[in-house]
mmCIF file of C-alpha atoms in Angstrom:
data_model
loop_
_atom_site.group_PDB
_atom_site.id
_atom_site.type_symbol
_atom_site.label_atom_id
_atom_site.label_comp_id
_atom_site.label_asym_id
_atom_site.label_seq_id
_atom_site.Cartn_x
_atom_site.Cartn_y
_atom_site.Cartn_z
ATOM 1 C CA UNK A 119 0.000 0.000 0.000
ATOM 2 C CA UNK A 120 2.953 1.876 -0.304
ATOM 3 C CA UNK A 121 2.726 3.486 3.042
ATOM 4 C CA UNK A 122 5.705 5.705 4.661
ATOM 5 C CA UNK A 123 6.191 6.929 7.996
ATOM 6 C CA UNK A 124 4.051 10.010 9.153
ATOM 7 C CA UNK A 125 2.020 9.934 6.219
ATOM 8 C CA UNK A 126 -2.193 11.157 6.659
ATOM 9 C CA UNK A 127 -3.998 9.353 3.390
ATOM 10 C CA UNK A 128 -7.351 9.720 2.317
ATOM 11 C CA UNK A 129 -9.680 6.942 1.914
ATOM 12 C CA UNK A 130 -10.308 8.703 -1.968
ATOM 13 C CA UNK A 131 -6.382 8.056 -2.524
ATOM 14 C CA UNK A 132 -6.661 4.443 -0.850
ATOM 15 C CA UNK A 133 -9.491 2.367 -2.882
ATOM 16 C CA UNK A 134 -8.533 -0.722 -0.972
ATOM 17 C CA UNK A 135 -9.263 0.518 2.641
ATOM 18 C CA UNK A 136 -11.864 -1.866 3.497
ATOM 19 C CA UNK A 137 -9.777 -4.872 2.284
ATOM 20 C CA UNK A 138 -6.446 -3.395 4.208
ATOM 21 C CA UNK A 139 -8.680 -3.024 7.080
ATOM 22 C CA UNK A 140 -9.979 -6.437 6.802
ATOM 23 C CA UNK A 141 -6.297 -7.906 6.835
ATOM 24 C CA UNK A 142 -5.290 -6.089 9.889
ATOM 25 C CA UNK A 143 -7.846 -7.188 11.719
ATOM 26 C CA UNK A 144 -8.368 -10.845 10.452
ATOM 27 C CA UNK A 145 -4.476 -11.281 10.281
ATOM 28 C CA UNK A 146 -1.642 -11.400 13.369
ATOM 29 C CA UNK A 147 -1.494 -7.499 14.331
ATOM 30 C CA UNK A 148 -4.657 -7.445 15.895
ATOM 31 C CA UNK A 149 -6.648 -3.796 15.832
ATOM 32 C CA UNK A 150 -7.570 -1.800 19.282
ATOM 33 C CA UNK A 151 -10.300 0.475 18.745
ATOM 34 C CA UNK A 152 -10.281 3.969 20.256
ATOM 35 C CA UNK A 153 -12.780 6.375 19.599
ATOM 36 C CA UNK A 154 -11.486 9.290 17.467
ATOM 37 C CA UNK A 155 -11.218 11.347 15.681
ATOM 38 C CA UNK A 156 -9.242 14.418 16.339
ATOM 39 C CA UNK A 157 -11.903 16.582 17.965
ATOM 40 C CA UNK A 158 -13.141 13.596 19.854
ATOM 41 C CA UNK A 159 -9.106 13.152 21.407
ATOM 42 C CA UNK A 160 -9.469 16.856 22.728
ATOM 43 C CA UNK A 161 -12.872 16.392 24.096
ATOM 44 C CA UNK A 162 -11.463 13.455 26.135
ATOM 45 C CA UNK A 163 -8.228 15.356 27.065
ATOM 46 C CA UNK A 164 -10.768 18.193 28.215
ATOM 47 C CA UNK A 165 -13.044 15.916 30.519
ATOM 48 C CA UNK A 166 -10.195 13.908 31.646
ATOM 49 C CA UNK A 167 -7.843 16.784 32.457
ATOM 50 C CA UNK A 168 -10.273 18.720 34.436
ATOM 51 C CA UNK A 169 -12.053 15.977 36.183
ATOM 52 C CA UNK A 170 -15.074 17.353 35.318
ATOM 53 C CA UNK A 171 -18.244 14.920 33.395
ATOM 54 C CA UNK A 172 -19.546 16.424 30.631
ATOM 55 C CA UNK A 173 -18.361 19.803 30.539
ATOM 56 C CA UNK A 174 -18.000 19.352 26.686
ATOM 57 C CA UNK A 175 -20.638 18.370 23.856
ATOM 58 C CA UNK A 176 -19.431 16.871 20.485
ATOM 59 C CA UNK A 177 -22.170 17.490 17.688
ATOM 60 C CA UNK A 178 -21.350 15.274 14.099
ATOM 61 C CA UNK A 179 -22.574 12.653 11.906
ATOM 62 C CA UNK A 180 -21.982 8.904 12.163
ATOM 63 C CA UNK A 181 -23.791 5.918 10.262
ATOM 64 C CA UNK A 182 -26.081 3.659 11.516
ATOM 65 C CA UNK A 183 -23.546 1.111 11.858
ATOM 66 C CA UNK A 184 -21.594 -1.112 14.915
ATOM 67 C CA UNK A 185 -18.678 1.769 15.068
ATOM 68 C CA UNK A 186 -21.180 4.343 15.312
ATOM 69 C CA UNK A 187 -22.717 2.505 18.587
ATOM 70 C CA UNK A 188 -19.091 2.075 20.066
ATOM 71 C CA UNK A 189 -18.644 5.702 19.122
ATOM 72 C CA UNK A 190 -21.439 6.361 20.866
ATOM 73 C CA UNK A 191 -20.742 4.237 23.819
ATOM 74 C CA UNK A 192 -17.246 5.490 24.395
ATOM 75 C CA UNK A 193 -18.228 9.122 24.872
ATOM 76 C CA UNK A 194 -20.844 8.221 27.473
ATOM 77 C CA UNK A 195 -18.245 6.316 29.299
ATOM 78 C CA UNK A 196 -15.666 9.019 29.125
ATOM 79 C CA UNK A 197 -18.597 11.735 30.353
ATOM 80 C CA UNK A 198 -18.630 13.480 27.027
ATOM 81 C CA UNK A 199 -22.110 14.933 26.258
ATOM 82 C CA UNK A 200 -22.842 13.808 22.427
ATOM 83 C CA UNK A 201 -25.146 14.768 20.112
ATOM 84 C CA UNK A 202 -24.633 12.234 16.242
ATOM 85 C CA UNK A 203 -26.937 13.040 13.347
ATOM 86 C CA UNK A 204 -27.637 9.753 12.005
ATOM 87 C CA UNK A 205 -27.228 8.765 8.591
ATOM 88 C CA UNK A 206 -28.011 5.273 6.683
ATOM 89 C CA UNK A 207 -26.237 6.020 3.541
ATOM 90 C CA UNK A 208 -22.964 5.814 4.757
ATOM 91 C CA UNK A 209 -20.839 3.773 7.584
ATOM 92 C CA UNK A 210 -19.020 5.656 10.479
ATOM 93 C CA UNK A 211 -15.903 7.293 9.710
ATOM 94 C CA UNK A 212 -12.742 5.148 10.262
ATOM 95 C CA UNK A 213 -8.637 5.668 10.818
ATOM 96 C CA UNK A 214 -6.456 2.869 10.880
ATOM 97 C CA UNK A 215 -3.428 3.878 12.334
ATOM 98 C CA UNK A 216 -0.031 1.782 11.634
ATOM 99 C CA UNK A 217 2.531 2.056 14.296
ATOM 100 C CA UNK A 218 6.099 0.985 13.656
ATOM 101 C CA UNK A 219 8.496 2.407 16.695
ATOM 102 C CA UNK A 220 7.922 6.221 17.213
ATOM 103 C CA UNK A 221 6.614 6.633 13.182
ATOM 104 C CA UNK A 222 2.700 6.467 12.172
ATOM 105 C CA UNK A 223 0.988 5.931 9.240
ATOM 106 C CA UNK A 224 -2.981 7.296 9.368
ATOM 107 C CA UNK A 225 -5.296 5.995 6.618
ATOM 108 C CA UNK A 226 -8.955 8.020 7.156
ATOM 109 C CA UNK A 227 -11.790 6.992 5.642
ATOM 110 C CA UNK A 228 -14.504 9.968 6.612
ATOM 111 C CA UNK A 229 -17.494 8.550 5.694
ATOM 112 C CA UNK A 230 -20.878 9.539 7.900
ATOM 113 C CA UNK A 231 -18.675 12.363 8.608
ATOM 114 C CA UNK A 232 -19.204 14.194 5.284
ATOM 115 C CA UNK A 233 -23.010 14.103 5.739
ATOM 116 C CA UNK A 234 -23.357 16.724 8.736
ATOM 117 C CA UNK A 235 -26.071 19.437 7.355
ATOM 118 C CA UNK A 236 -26.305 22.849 8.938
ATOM 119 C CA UNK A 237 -29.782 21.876 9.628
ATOM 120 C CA UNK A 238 -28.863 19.738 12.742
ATOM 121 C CA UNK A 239 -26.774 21.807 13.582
ATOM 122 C CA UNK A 240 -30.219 24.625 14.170
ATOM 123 C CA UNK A 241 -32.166 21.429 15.926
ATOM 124 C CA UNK A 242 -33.364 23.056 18.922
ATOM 125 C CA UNK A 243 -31.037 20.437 21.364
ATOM 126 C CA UNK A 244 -27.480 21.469 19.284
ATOM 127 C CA UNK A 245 -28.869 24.740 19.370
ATOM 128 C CA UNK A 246 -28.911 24.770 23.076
ATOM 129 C CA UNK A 247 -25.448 23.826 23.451
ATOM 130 C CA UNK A 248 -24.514 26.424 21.034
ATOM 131 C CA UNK A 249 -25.843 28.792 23.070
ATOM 132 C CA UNK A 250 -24.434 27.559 26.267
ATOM 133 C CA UNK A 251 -20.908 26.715 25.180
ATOM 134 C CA UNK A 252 -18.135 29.567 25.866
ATOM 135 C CA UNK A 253 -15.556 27.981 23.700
ATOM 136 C CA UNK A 254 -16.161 26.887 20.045
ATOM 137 C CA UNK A 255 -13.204 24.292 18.726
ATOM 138 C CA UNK A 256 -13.622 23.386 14.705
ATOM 139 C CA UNK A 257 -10.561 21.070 13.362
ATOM 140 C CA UNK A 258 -9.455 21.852 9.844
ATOM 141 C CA UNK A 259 -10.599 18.541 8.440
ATOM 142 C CA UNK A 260 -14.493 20.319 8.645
ATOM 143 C CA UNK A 261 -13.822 23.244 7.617
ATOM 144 C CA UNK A 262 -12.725 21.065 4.187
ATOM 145 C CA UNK A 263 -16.630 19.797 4.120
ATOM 146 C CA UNK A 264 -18.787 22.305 5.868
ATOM 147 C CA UNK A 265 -17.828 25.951 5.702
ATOM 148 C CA UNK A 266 -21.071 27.145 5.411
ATOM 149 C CA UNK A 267 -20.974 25.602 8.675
ATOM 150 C CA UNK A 268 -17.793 27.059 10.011
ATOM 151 C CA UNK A 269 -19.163 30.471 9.233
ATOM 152 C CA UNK A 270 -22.377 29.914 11.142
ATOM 153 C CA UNK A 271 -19.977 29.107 14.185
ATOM 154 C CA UNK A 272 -17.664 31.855 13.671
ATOM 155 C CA UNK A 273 -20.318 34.570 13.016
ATOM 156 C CA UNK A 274 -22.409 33.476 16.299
ATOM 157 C CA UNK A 275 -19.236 33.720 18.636
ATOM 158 C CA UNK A 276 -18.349 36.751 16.806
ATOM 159 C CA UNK A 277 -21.718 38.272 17.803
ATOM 160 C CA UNK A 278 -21.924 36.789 21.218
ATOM 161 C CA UNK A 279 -18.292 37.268 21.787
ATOM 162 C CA UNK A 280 -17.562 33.779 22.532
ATOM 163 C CA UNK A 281 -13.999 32.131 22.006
ATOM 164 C CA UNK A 282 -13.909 30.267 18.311
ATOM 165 C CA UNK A 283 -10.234 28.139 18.673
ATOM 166 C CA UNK A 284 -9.078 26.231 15.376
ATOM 167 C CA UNK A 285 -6.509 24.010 14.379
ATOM 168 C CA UNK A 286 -4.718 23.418 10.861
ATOM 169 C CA UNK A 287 -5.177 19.958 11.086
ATOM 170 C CA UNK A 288 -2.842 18.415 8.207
ATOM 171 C CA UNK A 289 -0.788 19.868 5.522
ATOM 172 C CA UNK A 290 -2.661 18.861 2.435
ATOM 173 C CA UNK A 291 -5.516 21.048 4.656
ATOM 174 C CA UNK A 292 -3.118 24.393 4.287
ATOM 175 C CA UNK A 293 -1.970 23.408 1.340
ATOM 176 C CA UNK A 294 -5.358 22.580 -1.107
ATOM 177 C CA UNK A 295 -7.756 24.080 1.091
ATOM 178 C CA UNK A 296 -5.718 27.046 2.753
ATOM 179 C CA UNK A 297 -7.560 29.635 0.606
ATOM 180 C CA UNK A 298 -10.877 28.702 2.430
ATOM 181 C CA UNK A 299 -8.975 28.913 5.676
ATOM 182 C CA UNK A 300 -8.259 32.751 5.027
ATOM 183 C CA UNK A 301 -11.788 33.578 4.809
ATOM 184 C CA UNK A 302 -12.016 32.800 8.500
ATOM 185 C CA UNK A 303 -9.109 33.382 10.421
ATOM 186 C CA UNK A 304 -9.775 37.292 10.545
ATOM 187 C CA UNK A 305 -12.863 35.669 13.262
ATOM 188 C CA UNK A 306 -10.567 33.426 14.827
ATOM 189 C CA UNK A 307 -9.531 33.516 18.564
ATOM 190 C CA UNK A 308 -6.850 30.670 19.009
ATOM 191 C CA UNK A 309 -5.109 28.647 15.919
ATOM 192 C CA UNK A 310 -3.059 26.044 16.447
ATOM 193 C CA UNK A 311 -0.842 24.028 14.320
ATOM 194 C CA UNK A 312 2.552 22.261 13.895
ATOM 195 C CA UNK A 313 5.280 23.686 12.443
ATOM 196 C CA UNK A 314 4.948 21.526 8.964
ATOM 197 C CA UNK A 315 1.521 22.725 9.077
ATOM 198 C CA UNK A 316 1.974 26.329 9.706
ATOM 199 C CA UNK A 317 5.006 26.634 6.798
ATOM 200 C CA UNK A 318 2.980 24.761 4.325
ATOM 201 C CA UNK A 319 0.041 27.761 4.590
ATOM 202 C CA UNK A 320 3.185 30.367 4.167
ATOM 203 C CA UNK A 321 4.344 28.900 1.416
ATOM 204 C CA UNK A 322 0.814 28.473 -0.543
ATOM 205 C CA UNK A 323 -1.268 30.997 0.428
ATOM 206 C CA UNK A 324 1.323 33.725 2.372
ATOM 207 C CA UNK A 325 3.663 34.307 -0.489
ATOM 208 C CA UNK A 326 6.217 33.365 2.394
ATOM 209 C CA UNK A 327 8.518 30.897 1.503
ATOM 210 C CA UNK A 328 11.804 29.703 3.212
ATOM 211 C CA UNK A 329 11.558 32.533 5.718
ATOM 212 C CA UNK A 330 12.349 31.981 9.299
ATOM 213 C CA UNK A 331 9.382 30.755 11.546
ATOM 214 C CA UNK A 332 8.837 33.447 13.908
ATOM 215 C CA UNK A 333 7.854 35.708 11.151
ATOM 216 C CA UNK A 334 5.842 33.492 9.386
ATOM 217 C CA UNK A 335 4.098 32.672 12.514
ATOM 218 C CA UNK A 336 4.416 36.609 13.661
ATOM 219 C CA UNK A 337 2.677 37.197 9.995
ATOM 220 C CA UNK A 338 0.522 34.658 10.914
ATOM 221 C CA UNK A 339 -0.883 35.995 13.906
ATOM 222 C CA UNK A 340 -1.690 39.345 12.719
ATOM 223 C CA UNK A 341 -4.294 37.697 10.296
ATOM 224 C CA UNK A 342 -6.494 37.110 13.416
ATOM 225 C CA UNK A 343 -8.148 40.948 13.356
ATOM 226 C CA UNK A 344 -11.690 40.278 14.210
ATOM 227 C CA UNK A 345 -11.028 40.385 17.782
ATOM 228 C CA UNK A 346 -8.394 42.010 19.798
ATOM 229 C CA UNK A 347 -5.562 39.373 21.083
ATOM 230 C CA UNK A 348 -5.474 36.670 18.326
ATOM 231 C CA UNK A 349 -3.205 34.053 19.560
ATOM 232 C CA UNK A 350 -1.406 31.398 17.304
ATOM 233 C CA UNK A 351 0.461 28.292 18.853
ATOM 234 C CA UNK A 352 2.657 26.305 17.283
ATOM 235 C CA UNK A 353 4.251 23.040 18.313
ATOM 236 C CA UNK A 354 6.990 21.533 16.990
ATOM 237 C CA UNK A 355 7.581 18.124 17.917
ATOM 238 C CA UNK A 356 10.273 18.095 20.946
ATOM 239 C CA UNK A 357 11.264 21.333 19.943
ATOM 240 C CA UNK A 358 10.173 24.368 21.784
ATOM 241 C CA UNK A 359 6.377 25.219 21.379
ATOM 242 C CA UNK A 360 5.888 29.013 20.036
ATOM 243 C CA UNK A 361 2.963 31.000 21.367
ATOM 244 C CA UNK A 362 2.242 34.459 19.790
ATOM 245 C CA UNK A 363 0.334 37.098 20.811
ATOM 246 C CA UNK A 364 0.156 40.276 19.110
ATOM 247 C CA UNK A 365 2.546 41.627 22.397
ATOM 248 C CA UNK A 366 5.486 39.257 21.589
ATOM 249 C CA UNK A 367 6.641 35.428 20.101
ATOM 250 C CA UNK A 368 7.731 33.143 23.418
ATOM 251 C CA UNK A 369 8.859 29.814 23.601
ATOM 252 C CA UNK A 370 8.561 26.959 25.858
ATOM 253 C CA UNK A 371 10.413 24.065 26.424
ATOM 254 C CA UNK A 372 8.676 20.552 25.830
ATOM 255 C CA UNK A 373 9.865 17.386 28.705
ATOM 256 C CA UNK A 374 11.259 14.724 26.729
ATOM 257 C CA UNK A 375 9.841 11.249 27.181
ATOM 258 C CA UNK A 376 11.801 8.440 27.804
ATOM 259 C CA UNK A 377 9.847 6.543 26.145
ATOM 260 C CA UNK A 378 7.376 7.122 23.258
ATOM 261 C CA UNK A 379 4.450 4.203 23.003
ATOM 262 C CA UNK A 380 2.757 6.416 20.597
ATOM 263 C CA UNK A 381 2.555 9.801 18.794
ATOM 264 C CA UNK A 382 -0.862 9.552 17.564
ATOM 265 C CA UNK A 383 -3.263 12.035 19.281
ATOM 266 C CA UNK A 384 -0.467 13.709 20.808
ATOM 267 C CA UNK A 385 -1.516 17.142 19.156
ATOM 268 C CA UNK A 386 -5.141 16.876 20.114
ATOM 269 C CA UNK A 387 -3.887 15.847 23.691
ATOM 270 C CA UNK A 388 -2.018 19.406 23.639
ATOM 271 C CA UNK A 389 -4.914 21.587 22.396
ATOM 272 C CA UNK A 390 -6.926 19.755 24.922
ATOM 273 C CA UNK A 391 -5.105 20.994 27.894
ATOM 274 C CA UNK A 392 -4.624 24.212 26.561
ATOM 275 C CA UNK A 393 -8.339 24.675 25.544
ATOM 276 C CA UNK A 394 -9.093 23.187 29.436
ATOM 277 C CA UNK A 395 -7.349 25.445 31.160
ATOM 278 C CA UNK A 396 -8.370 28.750 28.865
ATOM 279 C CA UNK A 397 -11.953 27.484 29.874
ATOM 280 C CA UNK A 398 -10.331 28.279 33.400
ATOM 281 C CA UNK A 399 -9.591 31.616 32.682
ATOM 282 C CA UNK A 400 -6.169 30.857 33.014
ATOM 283 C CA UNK A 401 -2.892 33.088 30.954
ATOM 284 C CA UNK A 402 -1.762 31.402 28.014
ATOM 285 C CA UNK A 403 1.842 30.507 29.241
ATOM 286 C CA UNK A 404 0.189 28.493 31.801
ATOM 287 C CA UNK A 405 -2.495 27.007 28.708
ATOM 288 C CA UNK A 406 0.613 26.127 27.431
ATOM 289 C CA UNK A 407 1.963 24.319 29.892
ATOM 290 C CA UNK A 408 -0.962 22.396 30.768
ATOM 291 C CA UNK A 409 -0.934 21.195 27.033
ATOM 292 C CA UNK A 410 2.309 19.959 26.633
ATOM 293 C CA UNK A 411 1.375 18.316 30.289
ATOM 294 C CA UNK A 412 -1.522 16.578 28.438
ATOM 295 C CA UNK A 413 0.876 15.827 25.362
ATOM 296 C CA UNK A 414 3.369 14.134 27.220
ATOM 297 C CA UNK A 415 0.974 12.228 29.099
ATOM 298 C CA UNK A 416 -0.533 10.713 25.765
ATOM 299 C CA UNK A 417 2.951 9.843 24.448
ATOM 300 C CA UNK A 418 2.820 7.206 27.396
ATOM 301 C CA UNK A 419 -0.259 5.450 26.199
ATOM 302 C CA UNK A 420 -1.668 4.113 22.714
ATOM 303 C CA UNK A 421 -4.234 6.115 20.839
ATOM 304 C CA UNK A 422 -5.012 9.531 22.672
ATOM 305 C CA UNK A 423 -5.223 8.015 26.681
ATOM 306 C CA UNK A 424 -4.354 8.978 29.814
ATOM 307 C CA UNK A 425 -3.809 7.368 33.077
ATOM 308 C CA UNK A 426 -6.241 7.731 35.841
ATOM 309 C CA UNK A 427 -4.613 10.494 37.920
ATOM 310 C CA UNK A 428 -3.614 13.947 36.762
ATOM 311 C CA UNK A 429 -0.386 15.013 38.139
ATOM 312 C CA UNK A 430 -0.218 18.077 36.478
ATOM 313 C CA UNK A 431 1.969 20.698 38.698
ATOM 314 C CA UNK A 432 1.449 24.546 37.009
ATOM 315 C CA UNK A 433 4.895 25.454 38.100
ATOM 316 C CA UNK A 434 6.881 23.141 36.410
#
C-alpha cells in the first residue's frame, strides 16, 4: 500500500481501505479500537484533564452502523455529552493507524462524517449547546466539508463574543484548502498548528517561503483581526512550542519522554489541555503548559489516553 512513515492518506487516494482493514484485523497485528477522531481526542483530554463529566458536547454525523454505537458508547463512558446526526447512507468514519516504533501511518476513511447538514446543527437540542458553550473548537478537516458551517460558528461567537479556537489539522488542509482557511481566520480567537503545518500555509497561500518561523508565525498571527488578542500556537515536535500574541513570540520548552508508546493524538492531547485550562480563565503561558502536560501524558499510552490520575503541577 505503499505506506511511509508520518504519512495522513485519504480513503479517496486508498481504494482498498476496506480490504487493508480487513487484513489487519483478520491477520496477526490485531486492531484496538479507540474512539477518534481528532476533535473527539481533545474532548477526552478536556473531561479527563479537568475531572469534570460532561463539561464538553461533540455534535457530528456517524452511520447507523456497529462503530457508530461504540462511538457512541465510548463518549458516554468518558462523560462526554454527544449529540450524532444519524445517517443510513454511509458507515461511520474510520482511521487505521499503523505504528512501527515512534513513526505512524494514518489511513482516514470519513465517511458519515461528510453528511453533517447545517440543519442539525439549528435542531433546537445542538442549538442549546450552542448557546451555552463559551468555547467553540472546529478542526481543519471540517472546515474542508462544511464551511457554510464554520461560518455559522464563527459569526455566532463573533456576535456573542464567545472564544472560536481552530486548528490546521494536516498539511494537504493548508496546502489545497488554505484559501478557504483565510476567509475565516480574521474571526478566529486561538489557531493552532505544527510547524509543517503552519510553513505549508506560508508557502501556498502567504507568499512566504523559506523565511524563518517566527515571522511566518508573527505574519501569521496578525491575520487574526476580528477580535483584539489573536493568539497562534505552534508546536513543533520536541522542539520548543511558540505562542504568539500580538505583544510578543515566546517559547517553551517541551519534557522529553523516555519513552514514546505512541505519537498519535499527541496534538489533540495538547490543544486539549490548553483549551481546558483557557476554559479556566487561566494566561496562556500556563495554557501552554498544561498542554504539553496533556501531550506528554498521551505519548505514554496508545491512541489519545491517559492514566487515571492527573499530576499536572502549574509550576513546572
Amino acid at each position: 500500500y505503499n505506506l511511509k512513515p508520518n504519512n495522513v492518506v485519504l480513503s479517496r487516494d486508498v481504494p482498498e481501505y476496506n480490504q487493508l482493514f480487513k487484513e489487519f484485523n483478520n491477520g496477526t497485528h490485531k486492531l484496538k479500537y479507540s474512539a477518534g477522531g481528532s476533535t473527539h481526542n481533545t474532548l477526552r483530554t478536556i473531561t479527563w484533564f479537568l475531572q469534570q463529566p460532561n463539561v464538553t458536547t461533540y455534535i457530528g454525523c456517524i452511520g447507523n452502523d456497529n462503530f457508530g454505537k461504540i462511538l457512541k458508547e465510548q463518549a458516554t463512558k468518558e462523560n462526554i455529552t454527544i449529540f450524532y446526526e444519524e445517517t443510513s447512507t454511509s458507515n461511520t468514519g474510520t482511521c487505521l493507524v499503523l505504528i512501527t516504533d515512534n513513526a505512524r501511518s494514518m489511513v482516514t476513511n470519513h465517511g458519515a462524517a461528510n453528511h453533517f447538514t447545517i440543519e442539525y446543527l439549528n435542531n433546537s437540542q445542538s442549538y442549546h449547546y450552542i448557546e451555552k458553550a463559551k468555547i467553540f473548537y472546529v478542526p481543519g478537516f471540517f472546515l474542508v466539508t462544511f464551511p457554510e458551517v464554520f461560518m455559522y460558528l464563527c459569526e455566532h461567537a463573533h456576535k456573542t463574543n464567545k472564544i472560536m479556537a481552530i486548528n490546521l489539522s494536516a498539511e494537504y488542509i493548508c496546502e489545497n484548502f488554505g484559501h478557504l482557511l483565510l476567509n475565516f481566520i480574521p474571526y478566529i480567537d486561538y489557531l493552532f498548528g505544527n510547524e509543517e503545518e503552519v510553513r505549508c500555509f506560508a508557502q501556498f497561500h502567504m507568499k512566504m517561503t523559506d523565511k524563518p518561523l517566527d515571522i511566518i508565525v508573527k505574519s501569521l498571527q496578525e491575520l487574526l483581526t476580528k477580535k483584539e488578542g489573536g493568539t497562534v500556537i505552534i508546536t513543533r515536535g520536541v522542539n520548543p512550542i511558540l505562542l504568539a500574541t500580538k505583544d510578543e513570540i515566546k517559547q517553551f520548552n517541551v519534557k522529553k519522554p523516555l519513552k514514546i508508546v505512541d505519537t498519535n493524538g499527541c496534538g489533540d492531547a495538547f490543544v486539549g489541555g490548553f483549551l481546558a485550562y483557557l476554559s479556566l480563565e487561566k494566561a496562556p503561558d500556563e495554557c501552554v503548559r498544561a498542554g504539553a502536560y496533556c501531550a506528554y501524558e498521551s505519548l505514554h499510552q496508545t491512541g489519545c489516553t491517559f492514566p487515571d490520575k492527573v499530576s499536572f503541577d502549574p509550576s513546572s
